PDB file of C-alpha atoms and ligand atoms in Angstrom:
ATOM      1  CA  MET A   1      36.107  -1.487 -76.074  1.00 55.00           C
ATOM      2  CA  THR A   2      35.324  -1.328 -72.366  1.00 67.00           C
ATOM      3  CA  GLU A   3      31.985  -0.076 -71.130  1.00 73.00           C
ATOM      4  CA  GLU A   4      33.646   2.957 -69.575  1.00 68.00           C
ATOM      5  CA  ARG A   5      35.274   3.957 -72.841  1.00 70.00           C
ATOM      6  CA  GLU A   6      31.979   3.526 -74.688  1.00 75.00           C
ATOM      7  CA  GLU A   7      30.366   5.705 -72.051  1.00 72.00           C
ATOM      8  CA  LEU A   8      33.094   8.327 -72.341  1.00 69.00           C
ATOM      9  CA  ARG A   9      32.908   8.304 -76.132  1.00 71.00           C
ATOM     10  CA  SER A  10      29.161   8.823 -76.035  1.00 71.00           C
ATOM     11  CA  LEU A  11      29.680  11.646 -73.525  1.00 67.00           C
ATOM     12  CA  VAL A  12      32.185  13.254 -75.894  1.00 66.00           C
ATOM     13  CA  ALA A  13      29.818  12.729 -78.825  1.00 68.00           C
ATOM     14  CA  ALA A  14      26.930  14.275 -76.909  1.00 62.00           C
ATOM     15  CA  PHE A  15      29.079  17.208 -75.851  1.00 56.00           C
ATOM     16  CA  ARG A  16      30.278  17.724 -79.426  1.00 57.00           C
ATOM     17  CA  ALA A  17      26.684  17.614 -80.727  1.00 59.00           C
ATOM     18  CA  HIS A  18      25.753  20.125 -78.063  1.00 49.00           C
ATOM     19  CA  LEU A  19      28.562  22.465 -79.135  1.00 48.00           C
ATOM     20  CA  GLU A  20      27.713  22.033 -82.802  1.00 50.00           C
ATOM     21  CA  ALA A  21      24.086  22.831 -82.086  1.00 47.00           C
ATOM     22  CA  ARG A  22      25.338  26.049 -80.544  1.00 40.00           C
ATOM     23  CA  GLY A  23      27.462  26.788 -83.596  1.00 41.00           C
ATOM     24  CA  ARG A  24      30.780  26.185 -81.913  1.00 36.00           C
ATOM     25  CA  SER A  25      31.960  23.165 -83.852  1.00 31.00           C
ATOM     26  CA  GLY A  26      35.650  22.555 -84.177  1.00 27.00           C
ATOM     27  CA  THR A  27      36.452  23.392 -80.571  1.00 27.00           C
ATOM     28  CA  LEU A  28      37.007  19.724 -79.800  1.00 27.00           C
ATOM     29  CA  GLY A  29      40.207  19.023 -81.679  1.00 28.00           C
ATOM     30  CA  VAL A  30      40.732  15.513 -80.403  1.00 28.00           C
ATOM     31  CA  PRO A  31      40.586  12.771 -83.057  1.00 27.00           C
ATOM     32  CA  LEU A  32      38.350  10.014 -81.754  1.00 26.00           C
ATOM     33  CA  ALA A  33      39.956   7.200 -83.704  1.00 27.00           C
ATOM     34  CA  PRO A  34      38.814   3.711 -82.751  1.00 30.00           C
ATOM     35  CA  SER A  35      41.267   1.796 -80.617  1.00 32.00           C
ATOM     36  CA  PRO A  36      43.722  -0.015 -82.938  1.00 33.00           C
ATOM     37  CA  ARG A  37      43.330  -3.004 -80.659  1.00 33.00           C
ATOM     38  CA  GLY A  38      39.620  -3.082 -81.377  1.00 34.00           C
ATOM     39  CA  GLY A  39      38.773  -3.814 -77.772  1.00 34.00           C
ATOM     40  CA  GLN A  40      40.743  -7.049 -77.582  1.00 36.00           C
ATOM     41  CA  PRO A  41      42.617  -7.579 -74.327  1.00 35.00           C
ATOM     42  CA  PRO A  42      46.412  -7.236 -74.649  1.00 37.00           C
ATOM     43  CA  ALA A  43      47.960 -10.455 -75.924  1.00 37.00           C
ATOM     44  CA  SER A  44      50.281 -10.786 -72.942  1.00 38.00           C
ATOM     45  CA  GLU A  45      49.079  -8.418 -70.310  1.00 40.00           C
ATOM     46  CA  GLU A  46      51.677  -9.591 -67.832  1.00 40.00           C
ATOM     47  CA  VAL A  47      54.662  -8.602 -69.950  1.00 44.00           C
ATOM     48  CA  ALA A  48      53.590  -5.795 -72.272  1.00 58.00           C
ATOM     49  CA  ALA A  49      52.627  -2.246 -71.449  1.00 62.00           C
ATOM     50  CA  ALA A  50      49.318  -1.121 -72.885  1.00 63.00           C
ATOM     51  CA  GLU A  51      49.508   0.443 -76.308  1.00 55.00           C
ATOM     52  CA  PRO A  52      50.669   4.074 -76.535  1.00 48.00           C
ATOM     53  CA  SER A  53      47.873   6.451 -75.718  1.00 47.00           C
ATOM     54  CA  GLY A  54      47.480   7.771 -79.274  1.00 49.00           C
ATOM     55  CA  ALA A  55      43.856   6.668 -79.236  1.00 49.00           C
ATOM     56  CA  ALA A  56      43.243   8.165 -75.823  1.00 62.00           C
ATOM     57  CA  LEU A  57      40.607  10.817 -75.509  1.00 79.00           C
ATOM     58  CA  GLY A  58      43.182  12.857 -73.621  1.00 91.00           C
ATOM     59  CA  ALA A  59      42.605  16.432 -72.507  1.00 94.00           C
ATOM     60  CA  GLU A  60      39.107  16.672 -73.940  1.00 93.00           C
ATOM     61  CA  GLY A  61      38.017  13.476 -72.238  1.00 95.00           C
ATOM     62  CA  LEU A  62      39.499  14.677 -68.951  1.00 96.00           C
ATOM     63  CA  ARG A  63      37.738  18.021 -69.239  1.00 96.00           C
ATOM     64  CA  LEU A  64      34.495  16.239 -69.828  1.00 95.00           C
ATOM     65  CA  VAL A  65      34.902  13.945 -66.843  1.00 97.00           C
ATOM     66  CA  ARG A  66      35.732  16.949 -64.662  1.00 97.00           C
ATOM     67  CA  GLU A  67      32.658  18.715 -65.999  1.00 97.00           C
ATOM     68  CA  THR A  68      30.523  15.678 -65.193  1.00 96.00           C
ATOM     69  CA  ILE A  69      31.784  15.675 -61.610  1.00 97.00           C
ATOM     70  CA  GLY A  70      30.716  19.298 -61.236  1.00 98.00           C
ATOM     71  CA  GLU A  71      30.429  20.672 -57.700  1.00 97.00           C
ATOM     72  CA  CYS A  72      29.912  17.106 -56.535  1.00 98.00           C
ATOM     73  CA  THR A  73      27.712  16.246 -53.549  1.00 98.00           C
ATOM     74  CA  ARG A  74      27.425  12.528 -54.307  1.00 97.00           C
ATOM     75  CA  CYS A  75      29.069  11.489 -51.034  1.00 98.00           C
ATOM     76  CA  LYS A  76      29.492  12.879 -47.544  1.00 97.00           C
ATOM     77  CA  LEU A  77      33.042  14.115 -48.169  1.00 98.00           C
ATOM     78  CA  SER A  78      31.630  17.083 -50.084  1.00 98.00           C
ATOM     79  CA  GLY A  79      30.644  18.673 -46.756  1.00 96.00           C
ATOM     80  CA  GLY A  80      34.184  19.194 -45.538  1.00 95.00           C
ATOM     81  CA  ARG A  81      36.230  19.799 -48.641  1.00 97.00           C
ATOM     82  CA  ARG A  82      37.596  23.064 -50.001  1.00 98.00           C
ATOM     83  CA  HIS A  83      38.572  21.787 -53.431  1.00 98.00           C
ATOM     84  CA  ILE A  84      37.808  18.744 -55.529  1.00 98.00           C
ATOM     85  CA  VAL A  85      41.261  17.368 -56.330  1.00 98.00           C
ATOM     86  CA  PHE A  86      40.780  15.919 -59.798  1.00 98.00           C
ATOM     87  CA  GLY A  87      44.301  15.247 -61.050  1.00 98.00           C
ATOM     88  CA  VAL A  88      47.293  16.925 -62.616  1.00 98.00           C
ATOM     89  CA  GLY A  89      49.784  16.285 -65.382  1.00 98.00           C
ATOM     90  CA  ASN A  90      50.079  15.259 -68.986  1.00 97.00           C
ATOM     91  CA  PRO A  91      46.794  14.101 -70.580  1.00 96.00           C
ATOM     92  CA  GLN A  92      48.911  11.927 -72.929  1.00 94.00           C
ATOM     93  CA  ALA A  93      51.018  10.423 -70.135  1.00 96.00           C
ATOM     94  CA  HIS A  94      52.193   6.845 -70.567  1.00 96.00           C
ATOM     95  CA  LEU A  95      52.719   6.596 -66.808  1.00 98.00           C
ATOM     96  CA  VAL A  96      49.938   7.416 -64.327  1.00 98.00           C
ATOM     97  CA  PHE A  97      50.233   7.374 -60.526  1.00 98.00           C
ATOM     98  CA  VAL A  98      47.074   6.793 -58.502  1.00 98.00           C
ATOM     99  CA  GLY A  99      47.108   7.657 -54.802  1.00 98.00           C
ATOM    100  CA  GLU A 100      44.524   7.426 -52.059  1.00 98.00           C
ATOM    101  CA  ALA A 101      42.838  10.748 -51.278  1.00 98.00           C
ATOM    102  CA  PRO A 102      43.795  14.415 -50.898  1.00 98.00           C
ATOM    103  CA  GLY A 103      45.294  15.566 -47.612  1.00 97.00           C
ATOM    104  CA  ALA A 104      45.159  19.040 -46.067  1.00 97.00           C
ATOM    105  CA  GLU A 105      47.570  20.715 -48.470  1.00 97.00           C
ATOM    106  CA  GLU A 106      46.001  19.071 -51.523  1.00 98.00           C
ATOM    107  CA  ASP A 107      42.535  20.162 -50.352  1.00 98.00           C
ATOM    108  CA  LEU A 108      43.796  23.749 -50.021  1.00 98.00           C
ATOM    109  CA  GLN A 109      45.562  23.858 -53.366  1.00 98.00           C
ATOM    110  CA  GLY A 110      43.259  21.612 -55.401  1.00 98.00           C
ATOM    111  CA  GLU A 111      46.236  19.593 -56.650  1.00 98.00           C
ATOM    112  CA  PRO A 112      47.227  16.023 -55.748  1.00 98.00           C
ATOM    113  CA  PHE A 113      50.472  15.192 -53.965  1.00 98.00           C
ATOM    114  CA  VAL A 114      51.689  18.669 -53.081  1.00 98.00           C
ATOM    115  CA  GLY A 115      52.370  17.985 -49.364  1.00 97.00           C
ATOM    116  CA  ALA A 116      55.153  15.971 -47.737  1.00 97.00           C
ATOM    117  CA  ALA A 117      54.192  12.714 -49.489  1.00 98.00           C
ATOM    118  CA  GLY A 118      54.074  14.681 -52.730  1.00 98.00           C
ATOM    119  CA  GLN A 119      57.658  15.849 -52.248  1.00 98.00           C
ATOM    120  CA  LEU A 120      58.739  12.231 -51.991  1.00 98.00           C
ATOM    121  CA  LEU A 121      56.609  11.299 -55.001  1.00 98.00           C
ATOM    122  CA  ASN A 122      58.327  14.090 -56.950  1.00 98.00           C
ATOM    123  CA  ARG A 123      61.710  12.591 -56.062  1.00 98.00           C
ATOM    124  CA  ILE A 124      60.505   9.138 -57.097  1.00 98.00           C
ATOM    125  CA  ILE A 125      59.250  10.501 -60.447  1.00 98.00           C
ATOM    126  CA  ALA A 126      62.565  12.285 -61.008  1.00 98.00           C
ATOM    127  CA  ALA A 127      64.505   9.132 -60.105  1.00 97.00           C
ATOM    128  CA  CYS A 128      62.467   7.334 -62.779  1.00 97.00           C
ATOM    129  CA  GLY A 129      63.774   9.860 -65.300  1.00 97.00           C
ATOM    130  CA  PHE A 130      60.520  11.790 -65.739  1.00 97.00           C
ATOM    131  CA  LYS A 131      59.411  15.307 -64.959  1.00 97.00           C
ATOM    132  CA  ARG A 132      56.297  15.681 -62.822  1.00 98.00           C
ATOM    133  CA  GLU A 133      54.522  17.358 -65.736  1.00 97.00           C
ATOM    134  CA  GLU A 134      55.295  14.428 -68.053  1.00 97.00           C
ATOM    135  CA  VAL A 135      53.301  11.926 -65.979  1.00 98.00           C
ATOM    136  CA  TYR A 136      49.743  12.165 -64.651  1.00 98.00           C
ATOM    137  CA  ILE A 137      48.831  12.016 -60.963  1.00 98.00           C
ATOM    138  CA  CYS A 138      45.418  11.470 -59.405  1.00 98.00           C
ATOM    139  CA  ASN A 139      43.708   9.746 -56.503  1.00 98.00           C
ATOM    140  CA  ILE A 140      41.034   7.103 -55.950  1.00 98.00           C
ATOM    141  CA  ILE A 141      39.036   9.683 -53.959  1.00 98.00           C
ATOM    142  CA  LYS A 142      38.751  13.293 -55.141  1.00 98.00           C
ATOM    143  CA  CYS A 143      37.832  14.968 -51.819  1.00 98.00           C
ATOM    144  CA  ARG A 144      39.708  15.072 -48.522  1.00 98.00           C
ATOM    145  CA  PRO A 145      38.421  12.740 -45.807  1.00 98.00           C
ATOM    146  CA  PRO A 146      38.118  14.553 -42.448  1.00 97.00           C
ATOM    147  CA  SER A 147      41.392  14.419 -40.450  1.00 95.00           C
ATOM    148  CA  ASN A 148      42.831  12.293 -43.273  1.00 93.00           C
ATOM    149  CA  ARG A 149      40.930   9.227 -42.094  1.00 97.00           C
ATOM    150  CA  ASN A 150      40.787   6.226 -44.412  1.00 96.00           C
ATOM    151  CA  PRO A 151      38.309   6.449 -47.278  1.00 96.00           C
ATOM    152  CA  GLU A 152      35.088   4.525 -46.546  1.00 97.00           C
ATOM    153  CA  PRO A 153      33.618   1.997 -49.001  1.00 96.00           C
ATOM    154  CA  ASP A 154      30.637   4.210 -49.925  1.00 97.00           C
ATOM    155  CA  GLU A 155      33.043   7.072 -50.726  1.00 98.00           C
ATOM    156  CA  VAL A 156      35.222   4.850 -52.918  1.00 97.00           C
ATOM    157  CA  ALA A 157      32.067   3.580 -54.651  1.00 97.00           C
ATOM    158  CA  ALA A 158      30.745   7.107 -55.257  1.00 98.00           C
ATOM    159  CA  CYS A 159      34.032   8.299 -56.754  1.00 98.00           C
ATOM    160  CA  GLU A 160      35.028   5.223 -58.740  1.00 96.00           C
ATOM    161  CA  PRO A 161      32.972   5.890 -61.887  1.00 96.00           C
ATOM    162  CA  PHE A 162      34.950   9.112 -62.340  1.00 97.00           C
ATOM    163  CA  LEU A 163      38.289   7.422 -61.797  1.00 97.00           C
ATOM    164  CA  LYS A 164      37.281   4.834 -64.400  1.00 96.00           C
ATOM    165  CA  GLN A 165      36.338   7.532 -66.912  1.00 96.00           C
ATOM    166  CA  GLN A 166      39.466   9.499 -66.083  1.00 97.00           C
ATOM    167  CA  LEU A 167      41.676   6.479 -66.747  1.00 97.00           C
ATOM    168  CA  ALA A 168      39.690   5.642 -69.886  1.00 95.00           C
ATOM    169  CA  ALA A 169      40.409   9.179 -71.129  1.00 95.00           C
ATOM    170  CA  LEU A 170      44.097   8.899 -70.248  1.00 96.00           C
ATOM    171  CA  ARG A 171      44.522   5.327 -71.441  1.00 94.00           C
ATOM    172  CA  PRO A 172      48.108   5.167 -70.121  1.00 95.00           C
ATOM    173  CA  ALA A 173      50.553   2.379 -70.877  1.00 96.00           C
ATOM    174  CA  VAL A 174      50.941   1.570 -67.192  1.00 97.00           C
ATOM    175  CA  LEU A 175      49.435   2.523 -63.836  1.00 98.00           C
ATOM    176  CA  VAL A 176      51.210   2.709 -60.493  1.00 98.00           C
ATOM    177  CA  ALA A 177      48.895   2.162 -57.520  1.00 98.00           C
ATOM    178  CA  LEU A 178      50.303   3.977 -54.496  1.00 98.00           C
ATOM    179  CA  GLY A 179      49.410   2.230 -51.245  1.00 98.00           C
ATOM    180  CA  LYS A 180      46.804  -0.146 -50.002  1.00 97.00           C
ATOM    181  CA  PHE A 181      43.651   1.739 -51.015  1.00 97.00           C
ATOM    182  CA  ALA A 182      44.690   2.452 -54.584  1.00 98.00           C
ATOM    183  CA  ALA A 183      46.055  -1.078 -54.972  1.00 98.00           C
ATOM    184  CA  HIS A 184      42.893  -2.685 -53.636  1.00 97.00           C
ATOM    185  CA  ALA A 185      40.626  -0.485 -55.739  1.00 97.00           C
ATOM    186  CA  LEU A 186      42.594  -0.954 -58.976  1.00 97.00           C
ATOM    187  CA  CYS A 187      43.573  -4.604 -58.546  1.00 97.00           C
ATOM    188  CA  GLY A 188      40.157  -5.643 -57.256  1.00 95.00           C
ATOM    189  CA  GLU A 189      41.632  -7.750 -54.494  1.00 94.00           C
ATOM    190  CA  SER A 190      42.279  -7.230 -50.816  1.00 95.00           C
ATOM    191  CA  THR A 191      45.649  -8.982 -50.541  1.00 96.00           C
ATOM    192  CA  PRO A 192      47.820  -7.086 -48.014  1.00 98.00           C
ATOM    193  CA  ILE A 193      49.928  -4.458 -49.774  1.00 98.00           C
ATOM    194  CA  THR A 194      53.114  -6.055 -48.460  1.00 98.00           C
ATOM    195  CA  ARG A 195      52.297  -9.129 -50.572  1.00 98.00           C
ATOM    196  CA  LEU A 196      50.511  -7.402 -53.443  1.00 98.00           C
ATOM    197  CA  ARG A 197      53.315  -4.918 -54.175  1.00 98.00           C
ATOM    198  CA  GLY A 198      55.718  -5.797 -56.933  1.00 98.00           C
ATOM    199  CA  ASN A 199      53.171  -8.069 -58.640  1.00 97.00           C
ATOM    200  CA  LEU A 200      51.752  -6.778 -61.870  1.00 97.00           C
ATOM    201  CA  ARG A 201      47.958  -6.773 -62.145  1.00 96.00           C
ATOM    202  CA  SER A 202      45.635  -5.135 -64.623  1.00 95.00           C
ATOM    203  CA  TYR A 203      42.816  -2.598 -64.558  1.00 96.00           C
ATOM    204  CA  GLN A 204      40.564  -2.289 -67.615  1.00 91.00           C
ATOM    205  CA  GLY A 205      43.346  -3.869 -69.676  1.00 92.00           C
ATOM    206  CA  ILE A 206      46.005  -1.488 -68.362  1.00 95.00           C
ATOM    207  CA  PRO A 207      48.913  -3.032 -66.425  1.00 96.00           C
ATOM    208  CA  VAL A 208      48.938  -1.909 -62.763  1.00 98.00           C
ATOM    209  CA  MET A 209      51.954  -2.058 -60.490  1.00 98.00           C
ATOM    210  CA  PRO A 210      50.951  -1.918 -56.833  1.00 98.00           C
ATOM    211  CA  THR A 211      53.579  -0.388 -54.564  1.00 98.00           C
ATOM    212  CA  TYR A 212      53.889   1.395 -51.234  1.00 98.00           C
ATOM    213  CA  HIS A 213      52.411   4.826 -50.636  1.00 98.00           C
ATOM    214  CA  PRO A 214      55.003   7.634 -50.328  1.00 98.00           C
ATOM    215  CA  ALA A 215      53.501   8.642 -46.948  1.00 98.00           C
ATOM    216  CA  PHE A 216      54.208   5.090 -45.746  1.00 98.00           C
ATOM    217  CA  LEU A 217      57.750   5.316 -47.144  1.00 98.00           C
ATOM    218  CA  LEU A 218      58.280   8.524 -45.151  1.00 98.00           C
ATOM    219  CA  ARG A 219      57.381   6.602 -41.985  1.00 98.00           C
ATOM    220  CA  GLU A 220      59.314   3.479 -43.001  1.00 98.00           C
ATOM    221  CA  PRO A 221      62.251   4.543 -45.168  1.00 98.00           C
ATOM    222  CA  GLY A 222      63.631   1.001 -44.955  1.00 98.00           C
ATOM    223  CA  ARG A 223      60.880  -0.040 -47.382  1.00 98.00           C
ATOM    224  CA  LYS A 224      62.080   2.305 -50.141  1.00 98.00           C
ATOM    225  CA  ARG A 225      64.248  -0.430 -51.595  1.00 98.00           C
ATOM    226  CA  GLU A 226      61.150  -2.568 -52.316  1.00 98.00           C
ATOM    227  CA  ALA A 227      59.279   0.387 -53.830  1.00 98.00           C
ATOM    228  CA  TRP A 228      62.271   1.134 -56.033  1.00 98.00           C
ATOM    229  CA  SER A 229      62.375  -2.434 -57.279  1.00 98.00           C
ATOM    230  CA  ASP A 230      58.626  -2.188 -58.116  1.00 98.00           C
ATOM    231  CA  LEU A 231      59.311   0.962 -60.120  1.00 98.00           C
ATOM    232  CA  GLN A 232      62.196  -0.726 -61.927  1.00 97.00           C
ATOM    233  CA  GLN A 233      59.646  -3.233 -63.243  1.00 97.00           C
ATOM    234  CA  VAL A 234      57.447  -0.367 -64.411  1.00 97.00           C
ATOM    235  CA  LEU A 235      60.383   1.289 -66.169  1.00 97.00           C
ATOM    236  CA  ALA A 236      61.344  -1.990 -67.830  1.00 96.00           C
ATOM    237  CA  LEU A 237      57.772  -2.346 -69.087  1.00 95.00           C
ATOM    238  CA  LEU A 238      57.853   1.172 -70.547  1.00 96.00           C
ATOM    239  CA  ARG A 239      61.299   0.709 -72.077  1.00 94.00           C
ATOM    240  CA  ASN A 240      60.333  -2.615 -73.646  1.00 91.00           C
ATOM    241  CA  SER A 241      57.452  -0.811 -75.303  1.00 87.00           C
ATOM    242  CA  GLY A 242      59.659   2.057 -76.458  1.00 90.00           C
ATOM    243  CA  LEU A 243      57.967   4.428 -74.010  1.00 89.00           C
ATOM    244  CA  GLY A 244      60.717   4.866 -71.449  1.00 85.00           C
ATOM    245  CA  PRO A 245      61.955   8.185 -70.109  1.00 84.00           C
ATOM    246  CA  PRO A 246      64.202  10.230 -72.402  1.00 73.00           C
ATOM    247  CA  ALA A 247      67.773   8.899 -72.153  1.00 68.00           C
TER     248      ALA A 247
HETATM  249  N1  LIG B 301      48.204  11.225 -50.314  1.00 65.69           N
HETATM  250  C1  LIG B 301      47.466  10.767 -51.348  1.00 65.69           C
HETATM  251  O1  LIG B 301      47.142   9.598 -51.420  1.00 65.69           O
HETATM  252  N2  LIG B 301      47.124  11.616 -52.293  1.00 65.69           N
HETATM  253  C2  LIG B 301      47.461  12.905 -52.271  1.00 65.69           C
HETATM  254  O2  LIG B 301      47.101  13.623 -53.210  1.00 65.69           O
HETATM  255  C3  LIG B 301      48.235  13.358 -51.196  1.00 65.69           C
HETATM  256  C4  LIG B 301      48.584  12.512 -50.232  1.00 65.69           C
HETATM  257  N1  LIG B 302      49.575   0.793 -45.752  1.00 65.69           N
HETATM  258  C1  LIG B 302      49.111   1.541 -46.781  1.00 65.69           C
HETATM  259  O1  LIG B 302      47.970   1.982 -46.792  1.00 65.69           O
HETATM  260  N2  LIG B 302      49.952   1.807 -47.795  1.00 65.69           N
HETATM  261  C2  LIG B 302      51.208   1.346 -47.822  1.00 65.69           C
HETATM  262  O2  LIG B 302      51.904   1.627 -48.780  1.00 65.69           O
HETATM  263  C3  LIG B 302      51.674   0.557 -46.760  1.00 65.69           C
HETATM  264  C4  LIG B 302      50.832   0.295 -45.733  1.00 65.69           C
END
């Protein structure tokens, strides 16, 4: 079991004990079964999707991570934000998209990918055969950087523990890293996105497919073909594991 999952489990346990002490037991309906894999890394990480998220902490884990974030002031982005943009979608999703940081519209609405790039992401999700509400969408950074500037290393560092816990709660079969920042953060390498994309990596034992950011694809539509081929690999991975979109 990874350190983050241990941490999340102990958070859940502490929260449950807290509720029980207050006589509200039974409100956490999530079975906390041990991972069937027993913490072993996937046998062939490069070809198999992670196991189905039956052992994921799911909605309860996500709620707890969100609660831990609170009205965060851990980094300087808290000064300019309207909403913390935590994430949206299915807590049991097999497929999770991770973007960079909220933009203006996301900051206003408190939901990731609802602006122009989000419209393209919605089309990409639909083209994959999924509904937006069947997958899960979040960002590396939960608060909008001023004027949509690039996230700074201290901001990524401040937010990363929550992303880790969030992904430990979701435990998806596969992650898609959208753009340079997500790819670098999740793959742990700074290879240019043009070379990194299309090459499967892993994050905490979960396969990660780095690809272009939809905002980049809006500026350079000629690159959509490459992004689509990256997503075909993701779909093949899901299908091979019996987790593909409904036919
Ligand atoms: N770009 C991102 O990376 N994330 C969003 O939520 C919106 C735009
Ligand atoms: N630069 C990025 O940040 N993302 C892309 O997808 C392409 C270039």
